[in-house]
Amino acid sequence: MTVRVGVLGARGKVGREVCRAVRDADDTELVAEVDAGDPLGALEESGVEVVVDFTSPDVVMANLEHCVARGIHAVVGTTGFDAERIATLRGRLDDAPGVGVLIAPNFSVGAVLMMRFAAEAAAFYESVEVVELHHPDKADAPSGTARRTAELVAAARAEAGLGPAPDATRTSLPGARGADVDGVPVHAVRLRGLVAHQEVLLGGEGETLTIRHDSFDRASFTPGVLAGVRAIADRPGLTIGLEHVLWPS
Amino acid sequence: MTVRVGVLGARGKVGREVCRAVRDADDTELVAEVDAGDPLGALEESGVEVVVDFTSPDVVMANLEHCVARGIHAVVGTTGFDAERIATLRGRLDDAPGVGVLIAPNFSVGAVLMMRFAAEAAAFYESVEVVELHHPDKADAPSGTARRTAELVAAARAEAGLGPAPDATRTSLPGARGADVDGVPVHAVRLRGLVAHQEVLLGGEGETLTIRHDSFDRASFTPGVLAGVRAIADRPGLTIGLEHVLWPS
Amino acid sequence: MTVRVGVLGARGKVGREVCRAVRDADDTELVAEVDAGDPLGALEESGVEVVVDFTSPDVVMANLEHCVARGIHAVVGTTGFDAERIATLRGRLDDAPGVGVLIAPNFSVGAVLMMRFAAEAAAFYESVEVVELHHPDKADAPSGTARRTAELVAAARAEAGLGPAPDATRTSLPGARGADVDGVPVHAVRLRGLVAHQEVLLGGEGETLTIRHDSFDRASFTPGVLAGVRAIADRPGLTIGLEHVLWPS
Amino acid sequence: MTVRVGVLGARGKVGREVCRAVRDADDTELVAEVDAGDPLGALEESGVEVVVDFTSPDVVMANLEHCVARGIHAVVGTTGFDAERIATLRGRLDDAPGVGVLIAPNFSVGAVLMMRFAAEAAAFYESVEVVELHHPDKADAPSGTARRTAELVAAARAEAGLGPAPDATRTSLPGARGADVDGVPVHAVRLRGLVAHQEVLLGGEGETLTIRHDSFDRASFTPGVLAGVRAIADRPGLTIGLEHVLWPS
């Protein structure tokens, strides 16, 4: 049985990759491609079951209002969901029992695994640092994923009762020890040729554990989107974070 | 409250490290050091609660018989436990309710984490290979940990319904693609200067996830031993594998 | 002053990248694009100074005969140059004083640097192994670059009077210790998501040196081609290997 | 023919390793072990040809004055040589033709190779950064070797006419982009379990080159000391830097 999928933002760089992935998979069918200017009504006419939305913060709420009201599930990669938007969305989902929406800040399965493993391992290690490495056209340092990783790791350390990591540095050049995110040093490398990479280094007496994610290609997020598409019909209400789809509990 | 610990094999290379770690920790006390030739009776005289056994397959069963019969818990790193020995041990523990024994093939927390993460991630990746790297005085290739990792990964792939990993190799020098352990290629590097290291590489469309464990020092297994010492009094019966102590379920 | 460049094989995958790079560089100008079926005469009409040939073994000798006879320098990435072809080419260059031809098996500056550094470091290390990692659609294992690296490293070890690297392996699964290339173990990893990567690991008492090259993109060879284009007019006769252009001695 | 070696600072941590290495090597003989309080006269009585000095800035100049005046060559790992000390030493060597002294800030062959390779590769890459990783008891960040590497790399870039590396960072947490050493970002990781490690990452269009040195053990500097011991009798006058011994030009 295949899932009938519509893509919102279908002509954007990300949207095109989603369309290709939906077409290529055996168990999904691409029935609607919608972009700015196209009528949303095309969705229900196509018999779509799940939409994937990679549009913009300006239009995503209207898109979701339209879909949820018509019983269409949604998998959303568009950013900009603050507490107010999430509350609004929950309200609409309360009025549409059986409809599911998945919002995920990161659809890369590898990035989600890296963050989860790092947080789980953190309780067992005295030291932890994050090194992220990206192409030099990136505007923010460190990356959002690196910050999020550091926050999750810091929370896991706190829960395990670990104090600050040891650091005897007395003389230092400014910046040498990285940025401080909740007590976890985060280092950002920018290098022509790289794409998007991150290492979490954990260290204890006589050993280290390193978890590294390398993203070589824009297409690396599509397996996560497809996992969401396959699962969302069985998860009514709002789901935030790909991890809940990957490891349903 | 401190745990009163005795060490069997206390004058061996590993035993000495265990003694040092038990002495250094705030919540454990070293009350007996026993080695070949010493009477086991010294254990009960010292009021020991938990013994740590890093001796040899020749004597470990007698050691455990002695301890279990006297209500002393045991944490065992000695090798050679086959099905028959395990059955014998279970029988003795049935007669000694409340006594706990932990047997672990690997007390390195990092190695145990690596194996678990690799097995969990395996379901999400098309490809997986293992590279282990050791000093050149090692007698077996690949290492026991690498074989065990490959077996766990292969089992996880099978459970997830994954077929063989893609490999278009048509012309190959013998050995180039590594050893085959349940379908998972395992490569063994031997290099002067190295200690004990392992990488599990998982790859999917456009991304890879790498989990690496570096062991720099013999002392790296002592945190796992201490974790066992702290937990075993609350785990009556036989426990096999450090993971059950690290993540009690 | 700009160099006037013609590209032979201009509509192939590699040729198109070369055309783009020649167009984008400040000091080169693309004056002719020739592919199968196009007359070679277009070259001299365009006032070309240097041609870049990424065609096929079938036509490259005719292309070079045409160019050398007309005083046009050539930078050649096409394969298939055996001793006979090289002798023929030298003969033609003897008759055309001042004309330069560069043939290179690998135009990646990084790969050439890796091979040179590995060979130079080899004399100082007891142990050395090569690990190459590629996408799983690759037909040969190990890669040509890995074999060439191992040969260069083995030659450097022999010259330094080093014997076999230490290896105490007594029990081994077949293939675990990799392929043997002149005594240097070479391991080939195949993983979905990867592009083309190689590590040379050198080890001595208490330390290791690792030289790693990661190629993420087809475009990574164009800087080497441009370096050849800029240098070849000043190197009359036949030059084999990009290294002679990168480090003229 | 063996070289007769004396060690100054023979009972220090480093000196003991030097003594062991001199004893173990086939072509060197340990004939004198001198430490604080011992008379220097023991050196000439032993027939020493080369001394190795790992003492302290307080006594090294007196040690060298004594040795040079008696025709004894010296290999010096003691720190604190400023321009004035070097001038003084040159003066004494002028009065002792045939005597050689080697001063090296770093006797690790791997570290010296890493620095040289990084500087040579720097001319070919748009981007370069340094990541050093050490145990958390280290007092300075970044390490002296990392700073020296960055300086050498920066000089090589300047000579090649390269401008600043690309970096589009607009929003950054303080420290995320590392310390600035002559325009080269340097990141310092501090992790329990690590010893001393450094990576130089170089990146260009579609590819990266990484040179990594791992030092696992104090003993890793002894091959460099022995290389100095073997070479210094043939290098009269003052030599600064192990590289001149490793690659005599």
mmCIF file of C-alpha atoms in Angstrom, chain A residues 5-149:
data_model
loop_
_atom_site.group_PDB
_atom_site.id
_atom_site.type_symbol
_atom_site.label_atom_id
_atom_site.label_comp_id
_atom_site.label_asym_id
_atom_site.label_seq_id
_atom_site.Cartn_x
_atom_site.Cartn_y
_atom_site.Cartn_z
ATOM 1 C CA VAL A 5 1.956 12.521 -0.926
ATOM 2 C CA GLY A 6 1.789 16.202 -1.834
ATOM 3 C CA VAL A 7 4.761 18.543 -1.592
ATOM 4 C CA LEU A 8 4.396 22.206 -0.634
ATOM 5 C CA GLY A 9 7.381 24.249 -1.764
ATOM 6 C CA ALA A 10 7.871 21.723 -4.554
ATOM 7 C CA ARG A 11 10.030 23.934 -6.740
ATOM 8 C CA GLY A 12 12.480 25.005 -4.020
ATOM 9 C CA LYS A 13 15.894 23.323 -3.725
ATOM 10 C CA VAL A 14 14.779 21.170 -0.821
ATOM 11 C CA GLY A 15 11.311 20.584 -2.219
ATOM 12 C CA ARG A 16 12.688 19.206 -5.473
ATOM 13 C CA GLU A 17 14.744 16.653 -3.545
ATOM 14 C CA VAL A 18 11.656 15.662 -1.573
ATOM 15 C CA CYS A 19 9.680 15.206 -4.799
ATOM 16 C CA ARG A 20 12.419 13.016 -6.231
ATOM 17 C CA ALA A 21 12.577 10.881 -3.073
ATOM 18 C CA VAL A 22 8.808 10.448 -2.908
ATOM 19 C CA ARG A 23 8.773 9.408 -6.561
ATOM 20 C CA ASP A 24 11.663 6.963 -6.105
ATOM 21 C CA ALA A 25 10.385 5.159 -3.002
ATOM 22 C CA ASP A 26 8.298 2.028 -3.519
ATOM 23 C CA ASP A 27 5.709 2.865 -0.899
ATOM 24 C CA THR A 28 5.035 6.546 -1.611
ATOM 25 C CA GLU A 29 3.386 8.228 -4.589
ATOM 26 C CA LEU A 30 3.767 11.898 -5.552
ATOM 27 C CA VAL A 31 0.262 13.163 -6.337
ATOM 28 C CA ALA A 32 0.632 16.948 -5.954
ATOM 29 C CA GLU A 33 3.406 19.521 -6.369
ATOM 30 C CA VAL A 34 2.475 22.937 -5.059
ATOM 31 C CA ASP A 35 4.566 26.088 -4.866
ATOM 32 C CA ALA A 36 4.028 29.817 -4.350
ATOM 33 C CA GLY A 37 1.120 30.980 -6.488
ATOM 34 C CA ASP A 38 -0.458 27.548 -6.884
ATOM 35 C CA PRO A 39 -3.920 27.039 -5.354
ATOM 36 C CA LEU A 40 -3.915 24.852 -2.236
ATOM 37 C CA GLY A 41 -7.135 23.307 -3.492
ATOM 38 C CA ALA A 42 -5.044 21.157 -5.816
ATOM 39 C CA LEU A 43 -4.117 19.120 -2.760
ATOM 40 C CA GLU A 44 -7.509 17.731 -1.871
ATOM 41 C CA GLU A 45 -8.382 17.226 -5.527
ATOM 42 C CA SER A 46 -5.380 14.947 -5.852
ATOM 43 C CA GLY A 47 -6.532 12.728 -3.007
ATOM 44 C CA VAL A 48 -3.393 13.501 -1.019
ATOM 45 C CA GLU A 49 -3.020 11.779 2.362
ATOM 46 C CA VAL A 50 0.165 13.449 3.648
ATOM 47 C CA VAL A 51 1.734 16.773 2.715
ATOM 48 C CA VAL A 52 5.380 17.642 3.160
ATOM 49 C CA ASP A 53 5.936 21.349 3.786
ATOM 50 C CA PHE A 54 9.308 22.973 3.092
ATOM 51 C CA THR A 55 8.065 26.479 2.407
ATOM 52 C CA SER A 56 8.661 29.590 4.540
ATOM 53 C CA PRO A 57 7.593 30.881 7.951
ATOM 54 C CA ASP A 58 5.291 33.357 6.152
ATOM 55 C CA VAL A 59 2.985 30.768 4.673
ATOM 56 C CA VAL A 60 3.403 27.594 6.678
ATOM 57 C CA MET A 61 0.670 28.373 9.219
ATOM 58 C CA ALA A 62 -1.887 29.003 6.474
ATOM 59 C CA ASN A 63 -0.788 25.809 4.735
ATOM 60 C CA LEU A 64 -1.255 23.780 7.887
ATOM 61 C CA GLU A 65 -4.638 25.360 8.674
ATOM 62 C CA HIS A 66 -5.809 24.366 5.222
ATOM 63 C CA CYS A 67 -4.529 20.785 5.456
ATOM 64 C CA VAL A 68 -5.540 19.992 9.025
ATOM 65 C CA ALA A 69 -9.074 21.223 8.368
ATOM 66 C CA ARG A 70 -9.311 18.801 5.449
ATOM 67 C CA GLY A 71 -7.952 15.762 7.303
ATOM 68 C CA ILE A 72 -4.561 15.843 5.564
ATOM 69 C CA HIS A 73 -1.564 14.843 7.700
ATOM 70 C CA ALA A 74 1.590 16.972 7.500
ATOM 71 C CA VAL A 75 5.348 16.561 7.790
ATOM 72 C CA VAL A 76 6.950 19.967 8.260
ATOM 73 C CA GLY A 77 10.548 21.071 7.806
ATOM 74 C CA THR A 78 9.812 24.772 7.586
ATOM 75 C CA THR A 79 11.314 26.738 10.505
ATOM 76 C CA GLY A 80 9.965 29.459 12.739
ATOM 77 C CA PHE A 81 7.769 27.529 15.173
ATOM 78 C CA ASP A 82 7.704 29.422 18.445
ATOM 79 C CA ALA A 83 5.553 28.628 21.481
ATOM 80 C CA GLU A 84 2.643 30.709 20.148
ATOM 81 C CA ARG A 85 2.571 28.964 16.785
ATOM 82 C CA ILE A 86 2.773 25.588 18.441
ATOM 83 C CA ALA A 87 -0.150 26.439 20.724
ATOM 84 C CA THR A 88 -2.216 27.581 17.730
ATOM 85 C CA LEU A 89 -1.424 24.387 15.884
ATOM 86 C CA ARG A 90 -2.324 22.211 18.858
ATOM 87 C CA GLY A 91 -5.664 23.992 19.029
ATOM 88 C CA ARG A 92 -6.414 23.166 15.416
ATOM 89 C CA LEU A 93 -5.386 19.564 15.879
ATOM 90 C CA ASP A 94 -7.717 19.284 18.875
ATOM 91 C CA ASP A 95 -10.544 20.116 16.484
ATOM 92 C CA ALA A 96 -9.366 17.520 13.956
ATOM 93 C CA PRO A 97 -9.070 14.209 15.780
ATOM 94 C CA GLY A 98 -7.058 11.624 13.888
ATOM 95 C CA VAL A 99 -4.948 14.144 11.980
ATOM 96 C CA GLY A 100 -1.201 14.098 12.671
ATOM 97 C CA VAL A 101 1.447 16.785 12.182
ATOM 98 C CA LEU A 102 5.188 16.236 12.567
ATOM 99 C CA ILE A 103 7.448 19.252 12.977
ATOM 100 C CA ALA A 104 11.184 18.565 13.011
ATOM 101 C CA PRO A 105 14.075 21.031 13.211
ATOM 102 C CA ASN A 106 16.352 18.422 11.631
ATOM 103 C CA PHE A 107 15.313 15.631 9.290
ATOM 104 C CA SER A 108 18.777 14.071 9.066
ATOM 105 C CA VAL A 109 18.551 10.633 10.677
ATOM 106 C CA GLY A 110 22.286 10.739 11.344
ATOM 107 C CA ALA A 111 22.157 14.093 13.115
ATOM 108 C CA VAL A 112 19.271 12.898 15.280
ATOM 109 C CA LEU A 113 21.129 9.679 16.142
ATOM 110 C CA MET A 114 24.295 11.642 16.939
ATOM 111 C CA MET A 115 22.446 13.925 19.323
ATOM 112 C CA ARG A 116 20.704 11.068 21.082
ATOM 113 C CA PHE A 117 23.860 8.957 21.439
ATOM 114 C CA ALA A 118 25.832 11.953 22.681
ATOM 115 C CA ALA A 119 23.244 12.699 25.339
ATOM 116 C CA GLU A 120 23.113 9.060 26.440
ATOM 117 C CA ALA A 121 26.888 8.700 26.626
ATOM 118 C CA ALA A 122 27.373 12.012 28.409
ATOM 119 C CA ALA A 123 26.525 10.579 31.824
ATOM 120 C CA PHE A 124 29.508 8.224 31.635
ATOM 121 C CA TYR A 125 32.243 10.721 30.749
ATOM 122 C CA GLU A 126 34.131 13.354 32.687
ATOM 123 C CA SER A 127 34.763 15.538 29.615
ATOM 124 C CA VAL A 128 32.816 16.412 26.491
ATOM 125 C CA GLU A 129 33.313 18.899 23.662
ATOM 126 C CA VAL A 130 31.686 19.478 20.283
ATOM 127 C CA VAL A 131 33.532 20.276 17.046
ATOM 128 C CA GLU A 132 31.422 21.190 14.036
ATOM 129 C CA LEU A 133 32.917 21.715 10.586
ATOM 130 C CA HIS A 134 31.172 23.421 7.673
ATOM 131 C CA HIS A 135 31.758 25.147 4.338
ATOM 132 C CA PRO A 136 32.856 28.776 4.727
ATOM 133 C CA ASP A 137 29.641 30.281 3.345
ATOM 134 C CA LYS A 138 27.726 29.442 6.508
ATOM 135 C CA ALA A 139 26.475 32.530 8.339
ATOM 136 C CA ASP A 140 26.252 31.280 11.930
ATOM 137 C CA ALA A 141 28.866 29.762 14.219
ATOM 138 C CA PRO A 142 28.392 27.369 15.844
ATOM 139 C CA SER A 143 25.671 25.619 13.852
ATOM 140 C CA GLY A 144 22.187 25.163 15.266
ATOM 141 C CA THR A 145 22.758 21.416 15.469
ATOM 142 C CA ALA A 146 25.970 21.908 17.459
ATOM 143 C CA ARG A 147 24.235 24.243 19.914
ATOM 144 C CA ARG A 148 21.342 21.842 20.307
ATOM 145 C CA THR A 149 23.763 18.946 20.840
#
